[in-house]
XYZ file of C-alpha atoms in Angstrom:
597
model
C 10.191 -25.444 -11.214
C 9.836 -29.409 -11.673
C 9.369 -29.442 -7.629
C 6.729 -26.801 -7.817
C 4.733 -28.570 -10.744
C 4.723 -31.653 -8.573
C 3.482 -30.371 -5.497
C 0.397 -28.949 -7.404
C -0.194 -32.527 -9.393
C 0.185 -34.220 -5.920
C -2.884 -32.427 -4.054
C -5.655 -35.123 -3.080
C -8.518 -35.109 -5.809
C -11.120 -35.957 -3.427
C -11.660 -36.344 0.349
C -13.679 -39.205 2.214
C -17.400 -37.626 3.172
C -17.041 -35.604 6.231
C -20.407 -34.847 7.571
C -19.316 -32.359 10.135
C -17.409 -30.138 7.200
C -20.421 -30.793 5.143
C -22.966 -29.362 7.218
C -20.375 -26.727 8.442
C -20.340 -25.572 4.793
C -24.401 -25.784 4.568
C -24.448 -23.349 7.484
C -23.637 -20.557 5.008
C -27.069 -21.341 3.296
C -28.743 -20.478 6.317
C -29.287 -16.780 5.824
C -30.945 -17.501 2.733
C -33.341 -20.276 4.026
C -36.571 -18.298 2.461
C -34.688 -18.482 -0.967
C -33.840 -22.143 -0.754
C -37.476 -22.772 0.517
C -39.199 -20.847 -2.248
C -36.717 -22.171 -4.810
C -37.637 -25.684 -3.779
C -41.226 -24.802 -4.268
C -40.768 -23.445 -7.644
C -38.743 -26.560 -8.737
C -41.315 -28.797 -7.826
C -44.115 -26.855 -9.484
C -41.883 -27.189 -12.538
C -41.120 -30.868 -12.425
C -45.031 -31.430 -12.084
C -45.640 -29.418 -15.071
C -43.174 -31.344 -16.813
C -44.503 -34.583 -15.737
C -48.166 -33.311 -16.546
C -46.918 -32.258 -20.044
C -46.150 -35.884 -20.890
C -49.236 -37.220 -19.095
C -51.640 -34.856 -21.376
C -49.351 -35.834 -24.662
C -50.630 -39.397 -23.630
C -54.120 -38.308 -23.223
C -53.996 -36.811 -26.315
C -52.705 -40.210 -28.020
C -55.705 -41.567 -26.302
C -58.291 -39.218 -27.612
C -56.807 -39.368 -31.384
C -57.424 -43.163 -31.048
C -61.187 -42.356 -30.103
C -61.684 -39.747 -32.386
C -62.015 -36.910 -29.759
C -60.740 -34.278 -31.819
C -62.337 -31.661 -29.502
C -60.375 -33.164 -26.502
C -57.232 -33.422 -28.459
C -56.859 -29.298 -28.608
C -57.631 -28.948 -24.818
C -54.975 -31.492 -23.981
C -52.452 -29.461 -26.231
C -53.716 -26.326 -24.979
C -53.047 -27.829 -21.266
C -49.551 -28.817 -22.362
C -48.557 -25.292 -23.588
C -49.883 -23.951 -20.175
C -47.979 -26.338 -18.191
C -44.467 -25.536 -20.512
C -44.988 -21.919 -19.737
C -45.534 -22.028 -15.856
C -42.721 -24.519 -15.774
C -40.425 -22.092 -17.626
C -41.216 -19.411 -15.394
C -40.774 -21.222 -12.279
C -37.483 -22.546 -13.482
C -36.562 -18.932 -14.471
C -37.000 -17.580 -11.000
C -35.582 -20.842 -9.275
C -32.317 -20.020 -10.908
C -32.255 -16.567 -10.081
C -33.356 -17.252 -6.500
C -30.606 -20.157 -6.193
C -27.648 -18.212 -7.984
C -28.437 -14.853 -5.766
C -28.365 -17.113 -2.359
C -25.479 -19.500 -3.811
C -23.235 -16.650 -4.799
C -24.129 -14.815 -1.832
C -23.377 -17.534 0.501
C -19.792 -18.027 -1.311
C -19.180 -14.253 -1.114
C -19.579 -14.493 2.556
C -17.567 -17.805 2.928
C -14.692 -15.984 0.774
C -14.735 -12.968 3.114
C -14.649 -15.015 6.093
C -11.589 -16.546 4.628
C -9.900 -13.630 3.655
C -10.385 -11.646 6.807
C -9.239 -14.893 8.823
C -5.915 -14.694 6.465
C -5.532 -11.068 7.610
C -5.404 -11.614 10.808
C -2.646 -14.815 10.555
C 0.605 -13.824 12.023
C 3.691 -13.498 9.930
C 4.837 -17.099 10.814
C 1.814 -18.376 8.772
C 3.270 -16.670 5.912
C 6.710 -17.581 6.336
C 5.759 -21.189 5.721
C 3.406 -21.019 2.732
C 3.489 -19.331 -0.573
C 1.117 -16.804 -1.999
C 0.423 -18.824 -4.927
C -1.283 -21.635 -2.797
C -3.154 -19.403 -0.390
C -4.268 -17.785 -3.630
C -5.616 -21.013 -5.039
C -7.910 -21.354 -1.494
C -9.289 -18.189 -1.497
C -10.432 -18.158 -5.571
C -10.220 -21.759 -6.920
C -11.391 -23.732 -4.076
C -14.236 -21.374 -3.068
C -15.242 -21.223 -6.812
C -15.277 -25.369 -7.026
C -18.114 -25.120 -4.489
C -20.598 -22.848 -6.791
C -22.597 -25.727 -8.199
C -22.722 -27.437 -4.717
C -24.594 -24.034 -3.662
C -26.368 -23.204 -6.461
C -27.925 -26.004 -8.148
C -26.952 -29.105 -6.101
C -28.877 -29.019 -2.742
C -31.988 -28.024 -4.196
C -31.892 -30.368 -7.210
C -30.921 -33.298 -5.164
C -34.440 -33.116 -3.225
C -36.478 -32.274 -6.494
C -35.048 -35.120 -8.163
C -35.589 -37.667 -5.269
C -39.051 -36.390 -5.115
C -39.659 -36.810 -9.060
C -38.192 -40.187 -9.157
C -40.823 -41.113 -6.707
C -43.595 -39.222 -8.506
C -42.693 -40.990 -11.766
C -42.635 -44.578 -10.062
C -45.956 -44.276 -8.628
C -47.487 -42.918 -11.933
C -45.640 -45.524 -13.550
C -46.810 -48.224 -11.470
C -50.546 -46.512 -11.577
C -50.470 -46.997 -15.336
C -49.361 -50.214 -15.626
C -47.402 -52.320 -13.020
C -46.019 -55.124 -15.379
C -44.283 -52.558 -18.060
C -42.920 -50.662 -15.052
C -41.333 -53.792 -13.960
C -39.852 -54.541 -17.336
C -38.465 -50.797 -17.497
C -37.107 -51.088 -14.280
C -34.601 -54.166 -15.824
C -32.473 -51.620 -17.233
C -32.037 -49.766 -14.092
C -29.029 -51.483 -12.593
C -27.237 -50.832 -15.931
C -28.249 -47.348 -16.068
C -26.993 -46.508 -12.432
C -23.692 -48.208 -13.017
C -22.987 -46.167 -16.060
C -24.398 -42.952 -14.166
C -22.393 -43.345 -10.905
C -19.365 -45.370 -12.011
C -18.559 -43.959 -15.598
C -19.217 -40.450 -14.628
C -16.794 -40.568 -11.367
C -14.024 -41.838 -13.896
C -15.073 -38.736 -15.818
C -14.740 -36.599 -12.850
C -11.249 -37.925 -11.939
C -10.216 -37.407 -15.433
C -11.279 -33.681 -15.926
C -9.993 -32.968 -12.396
C -6.521 -34.185 -13.524
C -6.832 -31.804 -16.946
C -7.604 -28.878 -14.181
C -4.561 -29.718 -12.399
C -2.555 -29.845 -15.411
C -3.715 -26.593 -16.224
C -2.862 -25.213 -12.819
C 0.474 -26.415 -13.424
C 0.827 -24.406 -16.612
C -0.580 -21.328 -15.118
C 1.981 -21.473 -12.502
C 4.889 -22.176 -14.895
C 3.396 -19.089 -17.080
C 3.136 -16.693 -13.980
C 6.748 -17.621 -13.128
C 8.254 -17.500 -16.689
C 6.649 -14.014 -17.239
C 7.460 -12.670 -13.999
C 11.198 -13.766 -14.394
C 11.548 -12.938 -18.305
C 14.360 -10.276 -17.608
C 16.336 -12.963 -16.007
C 15.545 -15.385 -18.684
C 16.546 -13.442 -21.399
C 19.730 -12.468 -19.530
C 20.831 -16.070 -19.004
C 19.478 -16.919 -22.660
C 17.590 -19.454 -21.014
C 14.757 -19.223 -23.584
C 15.412 -22.864 -25.182
C 15.387 -24.641 -21.946
C 12.237 -22.501 -21.078
C 10.399 -23.773 -23.924
C 11.442 -27.411 -23.394
C 9.909 -27.145 -20.081
C 6.653 -25.560 -21.707
C 6.472 -28.049 -24.006
C 6.519 -30.823 -21.592
C 3.859 -29.129 -19.641
C 1.567 -28.641 -22.789
C 2.027 -32.163 -23.684
C 0.678 -33.060 -20.395
C -2.421 -31.085 -20.713
C -2.890 -32.752 -24.233
C -2.392 -36.146 -22.810
C -4.763 -35.894 -19.876
C -7.273 -34.152 -22.285
C -7.535 -36.788 -24.513
C -8.007 -39.473 -21.706
C -10.970 -37.359 -20.332
C -12.402 -37.048 -23.750
C -12.244 -40.794 -24.479
C -14.280 -41.607 -21.311
C -16.844 -38.674 -21.908
C -17.305 -39.715 -25.548
C -18.232 -43.143 -24.301
C -20.644 -41.711 -21.729
C -23.410 -40.631 -23.751
C -23.458 -43.439 -26.293
C -23.719 -45.843 -23.552
C -26.597 -43.891 -22.062
C -28.450 -44.120 -25.304
C -27.632 -47.763 -25.785
C -28.801 -48.457 -22.301
C -32.028 -46.033 -22.837
C -32.558 -48.159 -26.481
C -32.485 -51.653 -24.745
C -34.725 -50.318 -22.204
C -37.168 -48.931 -24.725
C -37.018 -52.164 -27.013
C -37.974 -54.095 -24.237
C -41.001 -51.872 -23.006
C -41.907 -51.998 -26.597
C -41.716 -55.545 -26.980
C -43.611 -56.103 -24.158
C -46.117 -53.786 -24.519
C -46.900 -54.695 -28.122
C -47.769 -58.263 -27.046
C -49.753 -56.930 -24.187
C -51.901 -55.067 -26.522
C -52.541 -57.775 -28.992
C -53.553 -60.054 -25.731
C -56.799 -60.142 -23.978
C -55.574 -57.370 -21.458
C -55.767 -54.932 -24.310
C -53.214 -52.451 -23.260
C -53.787 -48.974 -24.928
C -51.390 -47.214 -26.735
C -51.130 -44.274 -24.903
C -50.398 -46.056 -21.715
C -47.489 -47.745 -23.822
C -46.157 -44.329 -25.068
C -46.443 -43.010 -21.472
C -44.560 -45.652 -19.912
C -41.876 -45.318 -22.585
C -41.593 -41.568 -22.163
C -41.615 -41.476 -18.496
C -38.611 -44.261 -18.910
C -36.879 -41.732 -21.253
C -37.209 -39.215 -18.314
C -36.112 -41.428 -15.438
C -32.369 -41.231 -16.023
C -32.310 -37.170 -15.853
C -32.711 -37.126 -11.975
C -30.458 -40.226 -11.383
C -28.149 -38.180 -13.682
C -28.339 -35.068 -11.372
C -28.034 -37.416 -8.236
C -24.771 -38.906 -9.510
C -23.553 -35.135 -10.272
C -24.370 -34.325 -6.711
C -22.651 -37.392 -5.469
C -19.434 -36.440 -7.278
C -19.734 -32.760 -6.566
C -19.928 -33.780 -2.853
C -16.858 -35.740 -2.979
C -14.715 -33.280 -5.237
C -16.013 -30.307 -2.858
C -14.450 -32.400 0.012
C -11.079 -31.754 -0.899
C -11.690 -27.881 -1.378
C -13.843 -27.726 1.718
C -10.618 -29.579 3.715
C -8.192 -26.958 2.240
C -10.453 -24.047 2.942
C -11.316 -25.051 6.394
C -7.782 -25.938 7.606
C -6.657 -22.237 7.146
C -9.739 -20.866 8.502
C -9.030 -23.358 11.853
C -5.484 -22.242 11.469
C -5.138 -20.052 14.885
C -3.088 -16.867 14.764
C 0.170 -17.230 16.787
C -0.388 -13.470 17.713
C -3.877 -12.658 19.155
C -5.309 -10.246 21.391
C -5.713 -11.834 24.939
C -9.376 -11.818 26.150
C -8.787 -8.962 28.666
C -6.400 -6.854 26.176
C -6.720 -3.035 26.644
C -6.348 -0.598 24.264
C -2.851 0.967 24.395
C -3.246 4.538 25.172
C -1.291 7.360 23.522
C 2.340 6.642 24.008
C 5.242 8.833 24.495
C 7.426 6.328 22.920
C 9.554 4.813 25.566
C 10.581 1.043 24.682
C 11.929 -1.439 27.045
C 13.610 -5.001 26.283
C 13.205 -6.852 29.525
C 15.773 -9.903 29.097
C 14.187 -10.505 25.811
C 14.835 -14.065 23.920
C 13.632 -15.340 20.773
C 13.494 -18.043 18.463
C 11.286 -18.473 15.080
C 11.264 -22.114 14.979
C 11.776 -23.096 18.987
C 15.312 -24.598 18.125
C 17.885 -21.900 16.958
C 17.746 -18.850 19.138
C 17.793 -15.554 17.582
C 17.918 -13.310 20.381
C 19.472 -14.105 23.830
C 18.374 -12.065 26.898
C 18.253 -8.690 25.138
C 17.919 -5.823 27.521
C 18.003 -2.023 26.823
C 15.693 1.122 27.410
C 14.950 3.811 24.675
C 13.631 6.995 25.809
C 10.832 9.176 24.074
C 12.423 10.665 21.167
C 15.544 8.779 20.908
C 16.920 7.493 17.363
C 18.415 4.190 17.798
C 20.431 2.737 14.919
C 20.785 -0.910 14.859
C 23.987 -2.410 12.706
C 25.279 -5.646 12.700
C 26.116 -8.439 10.125
C 23.145 -10.047 8.257
C 21.283 -12.693 10.487
C 22.539 -11.172 13.408
C 18.701 -10.561 14.716
C 18.587 -6.657 13.733
C 14.949 -6.871 12.112
C 13.808 -9.430 14.786
C 14.632 -6.629 17.131
C 11.865 -4.155 15.445
C 9.632 -7.165 14.391
C 9.198 -7.633 18.462
C 8.313 -3.925 18.915
C 5.715 -4.387 16.389
C 4.490 -7.607 17.840
C 4.924 -9.280 14.237
C 5.831 -12.053 16.514
C 5.963 -12.904 20.445
C 8.958 -13.196 22.235
C 9.856 -16.405 23.629
C 10.988 -14.966 26.911
C 11.173 -12.021 28.538
C 8.994 -8.860 27.606
C 8.761 -6.215 25.395
C 7.221 -2.786 27.086
C 5.843 0.305 25.528
C 5.601 2.919 28.124
C 5.421 0.274 30.440
C 2.586 -1.654 28.658
C 3.741 -5.196 27.592
C 2.877 -5.204 24.134
C 1.180 -8.997 24.758
C -1.376 -7.253 27.091
C -2.508 -4.552 24.736
C -4.709 -4.734 21.675
C -3.030 -5.119 18.252
C -4.555 -2.566 16.229
C -4.033 0.144 19.013
C -0.522 -1.000 19.139
C 0.355 -0.377 15.340
C -1.784 2.300 15.033
C 0.691 4.180 17.050
C 3.629 2.887 14.575
C 4.911 3.206 11.181
C 7.387 0.695 9.483
C 9.190 0.985 6.453
C 10.958 -2.143 5.543
C 13.370 -2.728 2.688
C 10.864 -4.482 0.124
C 9.026 -1.338 -0.363
C 5.716 -2.512 -1.702
C 3.320 -0.535 -3.944
C -0.043 -1.232 -4.665
C -1.848 -0.630 -7.945
C -3.518 2.560 -8.180
C -2.360 6.229 -7.622
C 0.645 7.761 -5.949
C -1.630 9.738 -3.742
C -3.508 6.428 -2.898
C -0.262 4.818 -2.113
C 1.089 7.244 0.334
C -2.313 7.866 1.776
C -2.335 4.150 2.352
C -1.654 4.665 6.370
C -3.693 7.242 6.899
C -6.757 7.287 4.825
C -8.528 10.443 6.369
C -5.431 12.583 5.117
C -5.696 15.471 2.951
C -4.038 16.091 -0.427
C -1.973 18.739 1.011
C -0.655 16.605 4.135
C 0.198 13.775 1.277
C 1.976 16.363 -0.765
C 3.644 17.550 2.339
C 4.791 14.446 3.403
C 6.111 13.659 -0.198
C 8.079 17.204 -0.293
C 9.496 16.198 3.280
C 11.189 13.206 1.944
C 11.947 14.805 -1.401
C 9.731 12.627 -3.421
C 7.578 15.793 -4.705
C 9.783 16.629 -7.720
C 10.000 13.405 -9.361
C 6.230 12.768 -8.360
C 5.377 15.871 -10.413
C 7.595 15.054 -13.272
C 5.108 12.222 -14.258
C 2.253 12.489 -16.549
C -0.490 13.153 -13.980
C 1.394 13.883 -10.920
C 0.029 12.538 -7.843
C -2.829 10.915 -9.950
C -0.461 8.880 -11.904
C -1.570 5.305 -12.054
C 1.167 2.719 -11.068
C 0.995 -1.025 -11.350
C 1.349 -3.635 -8.595
C 4.726 -3.722 -7.089
C 5.344 -0.256 -8.803
C 6.654 -1.962 -11.902
C 6.988 1.686 -13.757
C 9.084 3.014 -10.797
C 12.478 2.866 -9.859
C 13.632 0.978 -6.721
C 14.487 4.380 -5.185
C 11.543 6.012 -6.042
C 9.225 3.196 -4.587
C 11.451 3.803 -1.311
C 10.630 7.387 -1.314
C 6.693 6.785 -1.857
C 6.869 4.099 1.115
C 8.739 6.624 3.237
C 6.218 9.293 2.602
C 3.476 6.734 3.171
C 5.265 6.048 6.938
C 5.788 9.500 7.949
C 2.580 10.672 6.766
C 0.910 8.555 9.673
C 2.752 10.708 12.351
C 3.474 7.562 14.368
C 5.106 7.682 17.790
C 7.542 5.064 17.127
C 9.168 5.248 13.671
C 10.915 1.820 12.181
C 13.114 2.039 9.129
C 14.397 -1.174 8.181
C 16.915 -0.852 5.392
C 14.793 2.250 4.159
C 17.816 3.755 2.418
C 19.285 0.801 1.132
C 18.647 1.865 -2.877
C 18.640 5.333 -2.680
C 21.718 7.239 -4.312
C 23.899 9.297 -2.187
C 22.457 12.746 -3.246
C 18.811 11.720 -2.495
C 20.181 10.720 0.790
C 21.640 13.586 1.914
C 18.253 15.417 1.319
C 16.314 12.507 3.419
C 18.800 12.783 6.120
C 18.109 16.603 6.437
C 14.340 15.912 6.753
C 14.945 12.977 9.074
C 16.625 15.596 11.491
C 13.274 17.476 11.807
C 11.007 14.658 11.344
C 12.467 12.580 14.105
C 12.134 15.345 16.921
C 9.922 13.927 19.446
C 9.602 10.549 17.870
C 11.030 7.283 19.087
C 12.843 5.804 15.912
C 14.654 2.796 15.190
C 16.813 2.582 12.009
C 18.611 -0.457 10.630
C 21.130 0.570 7.842
C 24.828 -0.063 6.846
C 25.407 3.138 5.522
C 27.601 5.226 7.865
C 26.014 8.477 6.707
C 22.369 7.345 7.722
C 23.565 6.450 11.505
C 26.104 8.213 12.700
C 23.930 10.730 13.781
C 21.408 8.541 16.034
C 21.292 9.047 19.782
C 22.550 5.538 20.454
C 24.258 2.888 18.216
C 23.589 -1.005 18.799
C 25.852 -3.442 17.320
C 23.998 -6.941 17.198
C 26.124 -9.790 17.217
C 25.055 -13.446 17.392
C 21.478 -12.641 18.970
C 22.872 -10.333 21.883
C 23.618 -6.701 22.084
C 27.550 -6.487 21.598
C 28.223 -2.717 21.848
C 26.115 0.406 22.342
C 26.750 3.978 22.314
C 27.341 7.091 19.994
C 29.058 6.856 16.859
C 31.976 9.126 18.686
C 32.126 6.598 21.550
C 32.268 3.501 19.593
C 34.391 4.616 16.679
C 37.182 4.904 19.402
C 36.978 1.257 21.100
C 40.047 -0.488 19.074
C 38.930 -3.986 18.196
C 35.331 -3.248 18.664
C 32.514 -4.474 16.121
C 31.222 -1.121 15.349
C 34.994 0.221 14.449
C 35.751 -2.965 12.317
C 32.213 -2.402 10.111
C 33.081 1.264 9.847
C 36.911 0.379 8.648
C 35.646 -2.224 6.232
C 33.036 0.400 4.738
C 35.773 2.834 4.332
C 38.179 0.613 2.686
C 35.179 -0.736 0.275
C 34.808 3.145 -0.554
C 38.170 3.990 -1.411
C 38.550 0.761 -3.198
C 35.677 1.886 -5.475
C 36.942 5.204 -5.611
């Protein structure tokens, strides 16, 4: 667990700015150019209204000095109108950018998820589901501010700074120069101190992610924790993780609490300087109007807001670079298993399977299969037996093209599986693996997963065939009973029966059962075997199993040993071979059953 937590904490907080990736990210906003353009116009109007309100207030002060009371009310009404127009513009600007930003992020997330679905098994063999989940959810969400606010705001704020400076210089260039004396200090606080703040808050989020990961693992393994009395040790680990969050939070708060007082202090120093010089100018021959002095100080107070937004944008871009790189790293990862440019649709097959001198390695170093050759006729049932790690599952994985052969070829009805489109290949197969995955939803939906257009009657018939119907009907809502993710409310045997019905409902030409009966009791296995005798007629099937009762009726039993087919034949043929691998397996199983009895 400590290793897992270190991996989370060691993730890079930010990356150097990459123009190519940034432009690639912005390309997701292209379909919403009209939204962005209109939002930009609305933002400009809103900013001008805000600046106009301050200018009108200055004129109202000037009118008050000159005792022009009739003008004061006009200026005040003008301020109200400007405020209303600005508020309306802000409201619609937020709606436009939120809509565009969220749609762009949704498209990015869909593209990422779609690409992940197309990646080969080798990708998932080397990455945890948790890290992939972080990419799809957390990393994409971290780009939200950049999409919804940052892009438009930075353009508007640059324009606002220019307009502010022009107005201030036009009103009084001497006071403007005095007010600019605090800008270097203000920018230092905004850009340097806020960068420290961002890093510390990022550290808080990383520590929180560590806690979430630890909680997820602890809650998932609670039964094991209680069985091995590990509560005290787990509590100690949790306390350490919790203390890390508290420590990093306090460090972040310290900088956060220092930021605003420093900003206020800087603003106050600038205001004092302006008032000091301004009052002297009012007493001098220049006779500076009070309204101009107030206008300069008010605009000075407004100056830090766009600078603050620009510093936020700068920090957001730096933070987003790490997320962008992780997202595009996955999106740029090619699938090891892809359709060739000239791949064809696999026509309806009869089920003939040929392995032609097949060699395979997962990592390019250790060879799992060595020059394996065999032919399976349509409708035959092939049982694969052998010790763990011999290569049995690899054989069936190559038929489904979950991996590509290193050498040789796998042929279906004479078609190399690498020359046909994956979808048309796998549509004619059903695979039931040892790990029976149950999705959240109804039992009916889980069985129908492989054939969405199946009727309720077809689903029920498939369940009856594998003898799952009786236990399903004993549930509170029968086939409409809701099950949790991974089927936590079902027994292992029940989950495998549902998965078995799902595989059979697809009516495949090739059926693959990888340890499909490993967790089913003997009585249920006998019932399933009777159903299989009928269901496997006219269908090529590959069965990986250790139980003799499951494989003895197969048309051909292949013993996989050290990456090659050591023996092949029927049960009766192989059992007669003195010193044979199959006979040794059967004898070992018989001895185990006798000892158990």
